[in-house]
Structure formats: C-alpha cells, structure tokens
PDB file of C-alpha atoms in Angstrom:
ATOM      1  CA  UNK H   1     -30.959  38.863 -89.978  1.00  0.00           C
ATOM      2  CA  UNK H   2     -32.668  40.625 -87.069  1.00  0.00           C
ATOM      3  CA  UNK H   3     -36.047  39.237 -88.142  1.00  0.00           C
ATOM      4  CA  UNK H   4     -34.622  35.734 -88.126  1.00  0.00           C
ATOM      5  CA  UNK H   5     -33.428  36.103 -84.505  1.00  0.00           C
ATOM      6  CA  UNK H   6     -36.816  37.484 -83.534  1.00  0.00           C
ATOM      7  CA  UNK H   7     -38.579  34.577 -85.254  1.00  0.00           C
ATOM      8  CA  UNK H   8     -36.259  32.014 -83.587  1.00  0.00           C
ATOM      9  CA  UNK H   9     -36.815  33.436 -80.133  1.00  0.00           C
ATOM     10  CA  UNK H  10     -40.570  33.640 -80.726  1.00  0.00           C
ATOM     11  CA  UNK H  11     -40.583  30.046 -81.947  1.00  0.00           C
ATOM     12  CA  UNK H  12     -38.570  28.870 -78.920  1.00  0.00           C
ATOM     13  CA  UNK H  13     -40.835  30.732 -76.521  1.00  0.00           C
ATOM     14  CA  UNK H  14     -44.010  29.381 -78.087  1.00  0.00           C
ATOM     15  CA  UNK H  15     -42.574  25.834 -78.097  1.00  0.00           C
ATOM     16  CA  UNK H  16     -41.708  26.125 -74.415  1.00  0.00           C
ATOM     17  CA  UNK H  17     -45.187  27.463 -73.614  1.00  0.00           C
ATOM     18  CA  UNK H  18     -46.787  24.607 -75.542  1.00  0.00           C
ATOM     19  CA  UNK H  19     -44.706  22.048 -73.650  1.00  0.00           C
ATOM     20  CA  UNK H  20     -45.767  23.528 -70.311  1.00  0.00           C
ATOM     21  CA  UNK H  21     -49.424  23.626 -71.265  1.00  0.00           C
ATOM     22  CA  UNK H  22     -49.440  20.096 -72.706  1.00  0.00           C
ATOM     23  CA  UNK H  23     -47.727  18.558 -69.675  1.00  0.00           C
ATOM     24  CA  UNK H  24     -49.782  20.420 -67.097  1.00  0.00           C
ATOM     25  CA  UNK H  25     -50.902  18.353 -64.104  1.00  0.00           C
ATOM     26  CA  UNK H  26     -54.430  19.760 -64.019  1.00  0.00           C
ATOM     27  CA  UNK H  27     -56.011  16.296 -63.825  1.00  0.00           C
ATOM     28  CA  UNK H  28     -53.940  15.367 -60.767  1.00  0.00           C
ATOM     29  CA  UNK H  29     -55.707  18.014 -58.694  1.00  0.00           C
ATOM     30  CA  UNK H  30     -58.993  16.093 -58.970  1.00  0.00           C
ATOM     31  CA  UNK H  31     -57.554  12.808 -57.660  1.00  0.00           C
ATOM     32  CA  UNK H  32     -58.460  11.800 -54.081  1.00  0.00           C
ATOM     33  CA  UNK H  33     -55.849  12.390 -51.410  1.00  0.00           C
ATOM     34  CA  UNK H  34     -53.398   9.556 -50.896  1.00  0.00           C
ATOM     35  CA  UNK H  35     -52.907   8.172 -47.421  1.00  0.00           C
ATOM     36  CA  UNK H  36     -55.983   9.875 -45.999  1.00  0.00           C
ATOM     37  CA  UNK H  37     -57.938   7.612 -43.674  1.00  0.00           C
ATOM     38  CA  UNK H  38     -61.400   8.650 -42.667  1.00  0.00           C
ATOM     39  CA  UNK H  39     -61.983   8.102 -38.960  1.00  0.00           C
ATOM     40  CA  UNK H  40     -65.565   6.978 -39.531  1.00  0.00           C
ATOM     41  CA  UNK H  41     -64.399   4.211 -41.856  1.00  0.00           C
ATOM     42  CA  UNK H  42     -61.850   2.642 -39.488  1.00  0.00           C
ATOM     43  CA  UNK H  43     -62.891  -0.703 -38.032  1.00  0.00           C
ATOM     44  CA  UNK H  44     -61.006  -0.993 -34.749  1.00  0.00           C
ATOM     45  CA  UNK H  45     -62.027  -4.626 -34.269  1.00  0.00           C
ATOM     46  CA  UNK H  46     -59.697  -5.740 -37.063  1.00  0.00           C
ATOM     47  CA  UNK H  47     -56.490  -5.986 -35.076  1.00  0.00           C
ATOM     48  CA  UNK H  48     -54.414  -6.993 -38.088  1.00  0.00           C
ATOM     49  CA  UNK H  49     -54.612  -3.366 -39.246  1.00  0.00           C
ATOM     50  CA  UNK H  50     -52.823  -2.294 -36.084  1.00  0.00           C
ATOM     51  CA  UNK H  51     -49.530  -3.432 -37.629  1.00  0.00           C
ATOM     52  CA  UNK H  52     -49.908  -0.796 -40.361  1.00  0.00           C
ATOM     53  CA  UNK H  53     -49.764   1.932 -37.732  1.00  0.00           C
ATOM     54  CA  UNK H  54     -46.655   0.408 -36.226  1.00  0.00           C
ATOM     55  CA  UNK H  55     -44.937   0.197 -39.589  1.00  0.00           C
ATOM     56  CA  UNK H  56     -45.831   3.814 -40.291  1.00  0.00           C
ATOM     57  CA  UNK H  57     -44.472   4.941 -36.942  1.00  0.00           C
ATOM     58  CA  UNK H  58     -41.213   3.057 -37.436  1.00  0.00           C
ATOM     59  CA  UNK H  59     -40.913   4.508 -40.933  1.00  0.00           C
ATOM     60  CA  UNK H  60     -40.629   7.960 -39.382  1.00  0.00           C
ATOM     61  CA  UNK H  61     -37.271   6.878 -37.892  1.00  0.00           C
ATOM     62  CA  UNK H  62     -35.879   6.479 -41.431  1.00  0.00           C
ATOM     63  CA  UNK H  63     -37.422   9.674 -42.766  1.00  0.00           C
ATOM     64  CA  UNK H  64     -35.175  12.162 -40.978  1.00  0.00           C
ATOM     65  CA  UNK H  65     -34.467  15.297 -43.000  1.00  0.00           C
ATOM     66  CA  UNK H  66     -30.990  15.973 -44.301  1.00  0.00           C
ATOM     67  CA  UNK H  67     -30.243  19.021 -42.131  1.00  0.00           C
ATOM     68  CA  UNK H  68     -30.510  16.980 -38.949  1.00  0.00           C
ATOM     69  CA  UNK H  69     -27.320  14.966 -39.551  1.00  0.00           C
ATOM     70  CA  UNK H  70     -24.819  17.823 -40.010  1.00  0.00           C
ATOM     71  CA  UNK H  71     -26.272  19.790 -37.108  1.00  0.00           C
ATOM     72  CA  UNK H  72     -26.049  16.876 -34.682  1.00  0.00           C
ATOM     73  CA  UNK H  73     -22.704  15.658 -36.071  1.00  0.00           C
ATOM     74  CA  UNK H  74     -20.794  18.853 -35.340  1.00  0.00           C
ATOM     75  CA  UNK H  75     -21.702  18.446 -31.678  1.00  0.00           C
ATOM     76  CA  UNK H  76     -19.989  15.066 -31.489  1.00  0.00           C
ATOM     77  CA  UNK H  77     -16.398  13.969 -31.848  1.00  0.00           C
ATOM     78  CA  UNK H  78     -16.989  12.093 -35.087  1.00  0.00           C
ATOM     79  CA  UNK H  79     -16.329  15.072 -37.401  1.00  0.00           C
ATOM     80  CA  UNK H  80     -14.063  18.079 -37.543  1.00  0.00           C
ATOM     81  CA  UNK H  81     -15.509  21.105 -35.809  1.00  0.00           C
ATOM     82  CA  UNK H  82     -17.636  22.496 -38.654  1.00  0.00           C
ATOM     83  CA  UNK H  83     -14.814  23.642 -40.902  1.00  0.00           C
ATOM     84  CA  UNK H  84     -15.353  27.095 -42.361  1.00  0.00           C
ATOM     85  CA  UNK H  85     -19.100  27.355 -41.802  1.00  0.00           C
ATOM     86  CA  UNK H  86     -19.557  29.970 -39.119  1.00  0.00           C
ATOM     87  CA  UNK H  87     -22.990  28.903 -37.784  1.00  0.00           C
ATOM     88  CA  UNK H  88     -21.840  25.298 -37.396  1.00  0.00           C
ATOM     89  CA  UNK H  89     -18.593  26.417 -35.752  1.00  0.00           C
ATOM     90  CA  UNK H  90     -20.662  28.368 -33.255  1.00  0.00           C
ATOM     91  CA  UNK H  91     -22.852  25.319 -32.704  1.00  0.00           C
ATOM     92  CA  UNK H  92     -19.760  23.266 -31.933  1.00  0.00           C
ATOM     93  CA  UNK H  93     -18.847  25.857 -29.286  1.00  0.00           C
ATOM     94  CA  UNK H  94     -22.389  25.699 -27.753  1.00  0.00           C
ATOM     95  CA  UNK H  95     -23.174  29.244 -28.948  1.00  0.00           C
ATOM     96  CA  UNK H  96     -26.481  29.312 -30.740  1.00  0.00           C
ATOM     97  CA  UNK H  97     -27.808  31.878 -33.176  1.00  0.00           C
ATOM     98  CA  UNK H  98     -31.607  31.909 -32.858  1.00  0.00           C
ATOM     99  CA  UNK H  99     -32.024  33.028 -36.439  1.00  0.00           C
ATOM    100  CA  UNK H 100     -30.059  30.106 -37.935  1.00  0.00           C
ATOM    101  CA  UNK H 101     -32.572  28.205 -40.089  1.00  0.00           C
ATOM    102  CA  UNK H 102     -31.109  24.775 -39.397  1.00  0.00           C
ATOM    103  CA  UNK H 103     -31.968  24.805 -35.684  1.00  0.00           C
ATOM    104  CA  UNK H 104     -35.582  25.671 -36.337  1.00  0.00           C
ATOM    105  CA  UNK H 105     -35.976  23.120 -39.100  1.00  0.00           C
ATOM    106  CA  UNK H 106     -34.414  20.310 -37.066  1.00  0.00           C
ATOM    107  CA  UNK H 107     -36.567  20.906 -33.998  1.00  0.00           C
ATOM    108  CA  UNK H 108     -39.737  21.329 -36.036  1.00  0.00           C
ATOM    109  CA  UNK H 109     -39.059  18.025 -37.752  1.00  0.00           C
ATOM    110  CA  UNK H 110     -38.391  16.281 -34.438  1.00  0.00           C
ATOM    111  CA  UNK H 111     -41.546  17.673 -32.855  1.00  0.00           C
ATOM    112  CA  UNK H 112     -43.595  16.736 -35.905  1.00  0.00           C
ATOM    113  CA  UNK H 113     -42.376  13.144 -35.592  1.00  0.00           C
ATOM    114  CA  UNK H 114     -43.202  13.098 -31.884  1.00  0.00           C
ATOM    115  CA  UNK H 115     -46.743  14.297 -32.562  1.00  0.00           C
ATOM    116  CA  UNK H 116     -47.184  11.600 -35.208  1.00  0.00           C
ATOM    117  CA  UNK H 117     -45.826   8.908 -32.863  1.00  0.00           C
ATOM    118  CA  UNK H 118     -48.259   9.916 -30.149  1.00  0.00           C
ATOM    119  CA  UNK H 119     -51.133   9.872 -32.652  1.00  0.00           C
ATOM    120  CA  UNK H 120     -50.112   6.330 -33.713  1.00  0.00           C
ATOM    121  CA  UNK H 121     -49.998   5.257 -30.036  1.00  0.00           C
ATOM    122  CA  UNK H 122     -53.501   6.642 -29.467  1.00  0.00           C
ATOM    123  CA  UNK H 123     -54.806   4.802 -32.531  1.00  0.00           C
ATOM    124  CA  UNK H 124     -53.183   1.557 -31.437  1.00  0.00           C
ATOM    125  CA  UNK H 125     -54.856   1.933 -28.045  1.00  0.00           C
ATOM    126  CA  UNK H 126     -58.223   2.174 -29.804  1.00  0.00           C
ATOM    127  CA  UNK H 127     -57.499  -1.154 -31.482  1.00  0.00           C
ATOM    128  CA  UNK H 128     -56.680  -2.697 -28.112  1.00  0.00           C
ATOM    129  CA  UNK H 129     -59.881  -1.452 -26.501  1.00  0.00           C
ATOM    130  CA  UNK H 130     -62.119  -2.651 -29.347  1.00  0.00           C
ATOM    131  CA  UNK H 131     -60.323  -5.939 -29.999  1.00  0.00           C
ATOM    132  CA  UNK H 132     -62.276  -9.184 -29.580  1.00  0.00           C
ATOM    133  CA  UNK H 133     -59.594 -10.352 -27.132  1.00  0.00           C
ATOM    134  CA  UNK H 134     -57.777  -7.277 -25.700  1.00  0.00           C
ATOM    135  CA  UNK H 135     -55.183  -9.438 -23.969  1.00  0.00           C
ATOM    136  CA  UNK H 136     -53.821 -10.631 -27.333  1.00  0.00           C
ATOM    137  CA  UNK H 137     -54.052  -7.327 -29.191  1.00  0.00           C
TER     138      UNK H 137
END
C-alpha cells in the first residue's frame, strides 16, 4: 500500500511539472514591447495623433489603485472612522505612521501619474510647435 501512495504522489508531481513546462510562456519573452513608442519614429506634424496622448492622459484618472480609495475615504465624513483597523483609525485622527505601506503606495501612485501627465503635456507641445498651422493644433 505504501508503494501505491508513493507512485500516486510521484505521478501527481510529474503531471504538475509537465503542465508547467508545457504551458510555459517562453515565447512571450521574445515579443516586442507593447505600447513602446520610439521617439525617432514620431511624426509631430500629424496633429491627429495628438488626441492619442490626451486619451492616454485622461485614462490615468480612471486607473487609480485600490488602496487610494480607503485611505482618502477615512479622512472624509462619508464613512465610519476606520472601524477596527488601527492604521486607518490613526489616519482619521491625523496621526500618521511613516512605516504604513498604504501612505507610501498612494503617494507614489499619485506622483507617477503627475510625471506621466507632464510628459504628455510636453509631447503635446511638440505637436503644436511642429504643426502645419500651430493656431489650430
């Protein structure tokens, strides 16, 4: 009976290893990067492409990470003061723990969005400078 258990566990382990090896994503590593725009290949005289930058910048408004909402909500009057979660209760009382991961993550996400918005603004300005009619761009 012991040999049967050993054989079953060996069979299960080899089947799991085969599934991992067969479904490996090795080929995906050779694909070109998605969403990467080479600066040399951008034609700033085609002002219709300027709208793509605007859409991308506005999309960042809808791509806020989940931890932002509870952290900002406990500071307002729209929820109960953080319930039984000590770090959020402290946040509601304006006492901040510098080691609380949620503060760092929220501010890093906000600053990352601000940097991307400024980059989009700079790229849109390049379209305006190189447009055939800058007054209409």
